[in-house]
Amino acid sequence: MTSQTDLAALMCSRLCHDMLSPVGALSNGLELLADEQDPEMRARCVELLEQSAKISTDKLKFFRLAFGAAGGFGEAVPVEEAQEVIAALASDAKRVELNWAIASSSLPKPAVKVLLNLSQIALDALIRGGTLDIGAERRDGNVEIVARATGDRIAFDETIGRALQGDLDPSEISSRTAAAHMIALLAEEMGGGLQYQTSDGALVLGAVLPEPEGMIG
């Protein structure tokens, strides 16, 4: 079984991997800006720096809510916070249409972590663009979550699917599967579960999570 220390190390590797490209682009852009004299090229450098800075900020906001303690919020997180994070990532990915179906104004913090991670997995599957539908509903003491990706080509690693269902051998848990493994553990601790289904041109990820005590209403 992967220890909490091992999982933390894998999550750190995932964060460093995801941040390397935009932060590296910032560094390269600053070097180019320092040497460039042509006004048009300098303006282009500034534009690229702004894009890289936005992507870096968007990713850090995602990491804070999806992996971290999300300080500043209580036991519930406003849904608009999650929507803004995923909308930003979908915008950075480009060619992705995003649709929401969430009636609640807030969701329990653990449910937001699961929603964000499922949404990210679904977004990553849309390598040629497509549609990402995200829904959540509080019903009968549970939070039900779904993230559905549809497109011309869906790229989904079944190892991630097995991680979501808690079926991975410890040796298979890597920085690529760590996030799925983390929310599988979180769902298990809550007494809930995750599931996934693939078909031609579609990936559906879902979760059913009991509401934390004191938040049912």
mmCIF file of C-alpha atoms in Angstrom:
data_model
loop_
_atom_site.group_PDB
_atom_site.id
_atom_site.type_symbol
_atom_site.label_atom_id
_atom_site.label_comp_id
_atom_site.label_asym_id
_atom_site.label_seq_id
_atom_site.Cartn_x
_atom_site.Cartn_y
_atom_site.Cartn_z
ATOM 1 C CA MET A 1 0.000 0.000 0.000
ATOM 2 C CA THR A 2 1.305 3.453 -0.894
ATOM 3 C CA SER A 3 2.112 5.450 2.242
ATOM 4 C CA GLN A 4 0.891 8.998 2.797
ATOM 5 C CA THR A 5 4.485 10.158 2.387
ATOM 6 C CA ASP A 6 4.805 8.371 -0.956
ATOM 7 C CA LEU A 7 1.502 9.822 -2.149
ATOM 8 C CA ALA A 8 2.556 13.324 -1.093
ATOM 9 C CA ALA A 9 5.826 12.911 -3.008
ATOM 10 C CA LEU A 10 3.963 11.752 -6.118
ATOM 11 C CA MET A 11 1.556 14.679 -5.891
ATOM 12 C CA CYS A 12 4.508 17.067 -5.615
ATOM 13 C CA SER A 13 5.992 15.487 -8.732
ATOM 14 C CA ARG A 14 2.680 16.001 -10.539
ATOM 15 C CA LEU A 15 2.531 19.666 -9.508
ATOM 16 C CA CYS A 16 6.135 20.299 -10.553
ATOM 17 C CA HIS A 17 5.542 18.593 -13.908
ATOM 18 C CA ASP A 18 2.418 20.654 -14.618
ATOM 19 C CA MET A 19 4.076 23.935 -13.633
ATOM 20 C CA LEU A 20 7.355 23.356 -15.485
ATOM 21 C CA SER A 21 6.081 24.371 -18.916
ATOM 22 C CA PRO A 22 4.368 27.701 -18.079
ATOM 23 C CA VAL A 23 7.064 28.767 -15.621
ATOM 24 C CA GLY A 24 9.764 27.801 -18.122
ATOM 25 C CA ALA A 25 7.982 29.874 -20.757
ATOM 26 C CA LEU A 26 8.018 32.840 -18.378
ATOM 27 C CA SER A 27 11.765 32.485 -17.885
ATOM 28 C CA ASN A 28 12.432 32.172 -21.619
ATOM 29 C CA GLY A 29 10.176 35.115 -22.375
ATOM 30 C CA LEU A 30 12.000 37.353 -19.924
ATOM 31 C CA GLU A 31 15.344 36.435 -21.493
ATOM 32 C CA LEU A 32 14.016 37.246 -24.956
ATOM 33 C CA LEU A 33 12.519 40.518 -23.759
ATOM 34 C CA ALA A 34 15.824 41.597 -22.240
ATOM 35 C CA ASP A 35 17.665 41.097 -25.554
ATOM 36 C CA GLU A 36 14.982 42.194 -28.026
ATOM 37 C CA GLN A 37 15.021 45.760 -29.327
ATOM 38 C CA ASP A 38 12.363 45.630 -32.039
ATOM 39 C CA PRO A 39 9.115 47.168 -30.640
ATOM 40 C CA GLU A 40 6.866 44.689 -32.447
ATOM 41 C CA MET A 41 8.826 41.701 -31.164
ATOM 42 C CA ARG A 42 8.917 43.153 -27.657
ATOM 43 C CA ALA A 43 5.134 43.497 -27.741
ATOM 44 C CA ARG A 44 4.894 39.859 -28.822
ATOM 45 C CA CYS A 45 7.169 38.816 -25.949
ATOM 46 C CA VAL A 46 4.975 40.682 -23.472
ATOM 47 C CA GLU A 47 1.904 38.951 -24.906
ATOM 48 C CA LEU A 48 3.523 35.544 -24.453
ATOM 49 C CA LEU A 49 4.563 36.450 -20.910
ATOM 50 C CA GLU A 50 0.987 37.421 -20.082
ATOM 51 C CA GLN A 51 -0.312 34.107 -21.468
ATOM 52 C CA SER A 52 2.229 32.087 -19.482
ATOM 53 C CA ALA A 53 1.489 34.046 -16.315
ATOM 54 C CA LYS A 54 -2.249 33.404 -16.735
ATOM 55 C CA ILE A 55 -1.712 29.670 -17.257
ATOM 56 C CA SER A 56 0.554 29.512 -14.195
ATOM 57 C CA THR A 57 -2.009 31.344 -12.064
ATOM 58 C CA ASP A 58 -4.864 29.153 -13.313
ATOM 59 C CA LYS A 59 -2.954 25.978 -12.490
ATOM 60 C CA LEU A 60 -2.023 27.188 -9.013
ATOM 61 C CA LYS A 61 -5.656 28.068 -8.263
ATOM 62 C CA PHE A 62 -6.641 24.573 -9.393
ATOM 63 C CA PHE A 63 -3.974 22.920 -7.230
ATOM 64 C CA ARG A 64 -5.110 24.906 -4.208
ATOM 65 C CA LEU A 65 -8.692 23.671 -4.419
ATOM 66 C CA ALA A 66 -8.127 20.228 -5.926
ATOM 67 C CA PHE A 67 -5.180 19.062 -3.837
ATOM 68 C CA GLY A 68 -4.650 21.490 -0.977
ATOM 69 C CA ALA A 69 -6.470 22.476 2.192
ATOM 70 C CA ALA A 70 -8.239 25.349 0.370
ATOM 71 C CA GLY A 71 -7.675 27.733 3.238
ATOM 72 C CA GLY A 72 -10.071 30.644 3.413
ATOM 73 C CA PHE A 73 -13.135 28.470 3.007
ATOM 74 C CA GLY A 74 -15.161 26.679 5.657
ATOM 75 C CA GLU A 75 -16.555 23.177 5.305
ATOM 76 C CA ALA A 76 -18.293 24.217 2.078
ATOM 77 C CA VAL A 77 -16.824 25.872 -1.015
ATOM 78 C CA PRO A 78 -18.869 28.188 -3.274
ATOM 79 C CA VAL A 79 -19.595 26.439 -6.567
ATOM 80 C CA GLU A 80 -18.513 29.539 -8.489
ATOM 81 C CA GLU A 81 -14.945 29.015 -7.205
ATOM 82 C CA ALA A 82 -14.812 25.576 -8.805
ATOM 83 C CA GLN A 83 -16.475 26.868 -11.965
ATOM 84 C CA GLU A 84 -13.940 29.667 -12.372
ATOM 85 C CA VAL A 85 -11.014 27.269 -11.969
ATOM 86 C CA ILE A 86 -12.269 24.729 -14.502
ATOM 87 C CA ALA A 87 -13.407 27.446 -16.933
ATOM 88 C CA ALA A 88 -9.887 28.888 -16.854
ATOM 89 C CA LEU A 89 -8.257 25.518 -17.514
ATOM 90 C CA ALA A 90 -10.717 24.781 -20.326
ATOM 91 C CA SER A 91 -9.926 28.191 -21.830
ATOM 92 C CA ASP A 92 -6.204 27.453 -21.663
ATOM 93 C CA ALA A 93 -6.802 24.068 -23.337
ATOM 94 C CA LYS A 94 -8.764 25.765 -26.155
ATOM 95 C CA ARG A 95 -11.345 24.163 -28.470
ATOM 96 C CA VAL A 96 -13.320 22.924 -25.458
ATOM 97 C CA GLU A 97 -16.974 23.842 -24.892
ATOM 98 C CA LEU A 98 -17.855 23.811 -21.188
ATOM 99 C CA ASN A 99 -21.368 23.224 -19.836
ATOM 100 C CA TRP A 100 -22.476 23.275 -16.191
ATOM 101 C CA ALA A 101 -25.457 21.725 -14.417
ATOM 102 C CA ILE A 102 -25.082 22.508 -10.713
ATOM 103 C CA ALA A 103 -28.044 23.921 -8.800
ATOM 104 C CA SER A 104 -26.383 24.219 -5.369
ATOM 105 C CA SER A 105 -24.586 27.431 -4.474
ATOM 106 C CA SER A 106 -21.959 25.504 -2.496
ATOM 107 C CA LEU A 107 -20.639 21.966 -2.087
ATOM 108 C CA PRO A 108 -18.739 20.223 0.711
ATOM 109 C CA LYS A 109 -14.996 20.760 0.411
ATOM 110 C CA PRO A 110 -14.242 17.035 -0.233
ATOM 111 C CA ALA A 111 -16.866 16.959 -2.987
ATOM 112 C CA VAL A 112 -15.244 19.981 -4.647
ATOM 113 C CA LYS A 113 -11.884 18.183 -4.642
ATOM 114 C CA VAL A 114 -13.472 15.182 -6.348
ATOM 115 C CA LEU A 115 -15.379 17.357 -8.833
ATOM 116 C CA LEU A 116 -12.255 19.292 -9.817
ATOM 117 C CA ASN A 117 -10.115 16.198 -10.249
ATOM 118 C CA LEU A 118 -12.747 14.362 -12.297
ATOM 119 C CA SER A 119 -13.161 17.479 -14.429
ATOM 120 C CA GLN A 120 -9.402 17.704 -14.991
ATOM 121 C CA ILE A 121 -9.205 14.027 -15.990
ATOM 122 C CA ALA A 122 -12.088 14.523 -18.430
ATOM 123 C CA LEU A 123 -10.503 17.698 -19.806
ATOM 124 C CA ASP A 124 -7.173 15.937 -20.341
ATOM 125 C CA ALA A 125 -8.997 13.303 -22.400
ATOM 126 C CA LEU A 126 -10.131 15.927 -24.944
ATOM 127 C CA ILE A 127 -6.838 16.064 -26.820
ATOM 128 C CA ARG A 128 -8.533 17.336 -29.998
ATOM 129 C CA GLY A 129 -11.130 19.458 -28.265
ATOM 130 C CA GLY A 130 -14.780 18.699 -27.697
ATOM 131 C CA THR A 131 -17.386 19.218 -25.013
ATOM 132 C CA LEU A 132 -17.027 18.945 -21.244
ATOM 133 C CA ASP A 133 -20.279 18.641 -19.276
ATOM 134 C CA ILE A 134 -20.044 18.909 -15.486
ATOM 135 C CA GLY A 135 -22.924 18.320 -13.108
ATOM 136 C CA ALA A 136 -23.457 17.945 -9.375
ATOM 137 C CA GLU A 137 -26.530 17.462 -7.233
ATOM 138 C CA ARG A 138 -27.150 17.183 -3.504
ATOM 139 C CA ARG A 139 -29.834 14.546 -3.021
ATOM 140 C CA ASP A 140 -30.936 12.182 -0.242
ATOM 141 C CA GLY A 141 -27.895 12.921 1.887
ATOM 142 C CA ASN A 142 -25.424 12.410 -0.964
ATOM 143 C CA VAL A 143 -23.539 14.565 -3.428
ATOM 144 C CA GLU A 144 -23.695 13.073 -6.931
ATOM 145 C CA ILE A 145 -21.072 14.283 -9.399
ATOM 146 C CA VAL A 146 -20.573 13.639 -13.105
ATOM 147 C CA ALA A 147 -18.000 14.852 -15.634
ATOM 148 C CA ARG A 148 -18.598 13.856 -19.252
ATOM 149 C CA ALA A 149 -16.120 14.445 -22.073
ATOM 150 C CA THR A 150 -17.227 14.013 -25.691
ATOM 151 C CA GLY A 151 -15.133 14.637 -28.778
ATOM 152 C CA ASP A 152 -13.691 13.294 -32.015
ATOM 153 C CA ARG A 153 -10.967 11.547 -30.063
ATOM 154 C CA ILE A 154 -10.922 10.592 -26.394
ATOM 155 C CA ALA A 155 -7.540 9.699 -24.891
ATOM 156 C CA PHE A 156 -8.031 7.936 -21.566
ATOM 157 C CA ASP A 157 -5.541 5.739 -19.762
ATOM 158 C CA GLU A 158 -7.369 2.769 -18.256
ATOM 159 C CA THR A 159 -4.770 2.808 -15.470
ATOM 160 C CA ILE A 160 -6.320 6.071 -14.297
ATOM 161 C CA GLY A 161 -9.724 4.393 -14.408
ATOM 162 C CA ARG A 162 -8.484 1.569 -12.209
ATOM 163 C CA ALA A 163 -6.962 4.130 -9.845
ATOM 164 C CA LEU A 164 -10.367 5.795 -9.530
ATOM 165 C CA GLN A 165 -11.866 2.476 -8.514
ATOM 166 C CA GLY A 166 -9.058 1.660 -6.091
ATOM 167 C CA ASP A 167 -7.865 -1.312 -8.134
ATOM 168 C CA LEU A 168 -4.251 -0.294 -8.730
ATOM 169 C CA ASP A 169 -1.300 -2.273 -7.461
ATOM 170 C CA PRO A 170 0.946 0.011 -5.358
ATOM 171 C CA SER A 171 3.695 -0.353 -7.961
ATOM 172 C CA GLU A 172 1.379 1.202 -10.579
ATOM 173 C CA ILE A 173 0.738 4.394 -8.623
ATOM 174 C CA SER A 174 2.731 7.188 -10.263
ATOM 175 C CA SER A 175 2.579 10.949 -10.584
ATOM 176 C CA ARG A 176 0.177 10.361 -13.490
ATOM 177 C CA THR A 177 -2.264 8.302 -11.408
ATOM 178 C CA ALA A 178 -1.680 9.937 -7.995
ATOM 179 C CA ALA A 179 -4.587 12.399 -8.264
ATOM 180 C CA ALA A 180 -7.041 9.640 -9.196
ATOM 181 C CA HIS A 181 -5.687 7.500 -6.370
ATOM 182 C CA MET A 182 -6.037 10.409 -3.929
ATOM 183 C CA ILE A 183 -9.719 11.042 -4.671
ATOM 184 C CA ALA A 184 -10.398 7.289 -4.591
ATOM 185 C CA LEU A 185 -9.026 7.236 -1.033
ATOM 186 C CA LEU A 186 -11.055 10.352 -0.214
ATOM 187 C CA ALA A 187 -14.257 8.783 -1.553
ATOM 188 C CA GLU A 188 -13.569 5.591 0.402
ATOM 189 C CA GLU A 189 -13.013 7.546 3.623
ATOM 190 C CA MET A 190 -16.368 9.261 3.101
ATOM 191 C CA GLY A 191 -18.141 5.974 2.465
ATOM 192 C CA GLY A 192 -18.752 6.745 -1.195
ATOM 193 C CA GLY A 193 -17.355 5.606 -4.506
ATOM 194 C CA LEU A 194 -16.160 6.591 -7.962
ATOM 195 C CA GLN A 195 -16.863 5.067 -11.346
ATOM 196 C CA TYR A 196 -16.050 5.589 -14.987
ATOM 197 C CA GLN A 197 -17.327 4.454 -18.371
ATOM 198 C CA THR A 198 -15.837 4.795 -21.823
ATOM 199 C CA SER A 199 -17.467 4.487 -25.212
ATOM 200 C CA ASP A 200 -16.765 5.622 -28.745
ATOM 201 C CA GLY A 201 -16.200 9.360 -28.475
ATOM 202 C CA ALA A 202 -17.186 9.710 -24.813
ATOM 203 C CA LEU A 203 -15.789 9.384 -21.304
ATOM 204 C CA VAL A 204 -18.087 9.576 -18.278
ATOM 205 C CA LEU A 205 -16.672 9.933 -14.763
ATOM 206 C CA GLY A 206 -18.922 9.873 -11.721
ATOM 207 C CA ALA A 207 -18.978 9.939 -7.944
ATOM 208 C CA VAL A 208 -21.501 9.411 -5.167
ATOM 209 C CA LEU A 209 -20.327 10.885 -1.869
ATOM 210 C CA PRO A 210 -22.248 10.989 1.420
ATOM 211 C CA GLU A 211 -22.637 14.487 2.784
ATOM 212 C CA PRO A 212 -20.427 15.151 5.823
ATOM 213 C CA GLU A 213 -22.304 15.094 9.130
ATOM 214 C CA GLY A 214 -23.833 18.434 9.950
ATOM 215 C CA MET A 215 -24.102 19.498 6.304
ATOM 216 C CA ILE A 216 -27.180 17.526 5.300
ATOM 217 C CA GLY A 217 -30.075 19.813 4.729
#
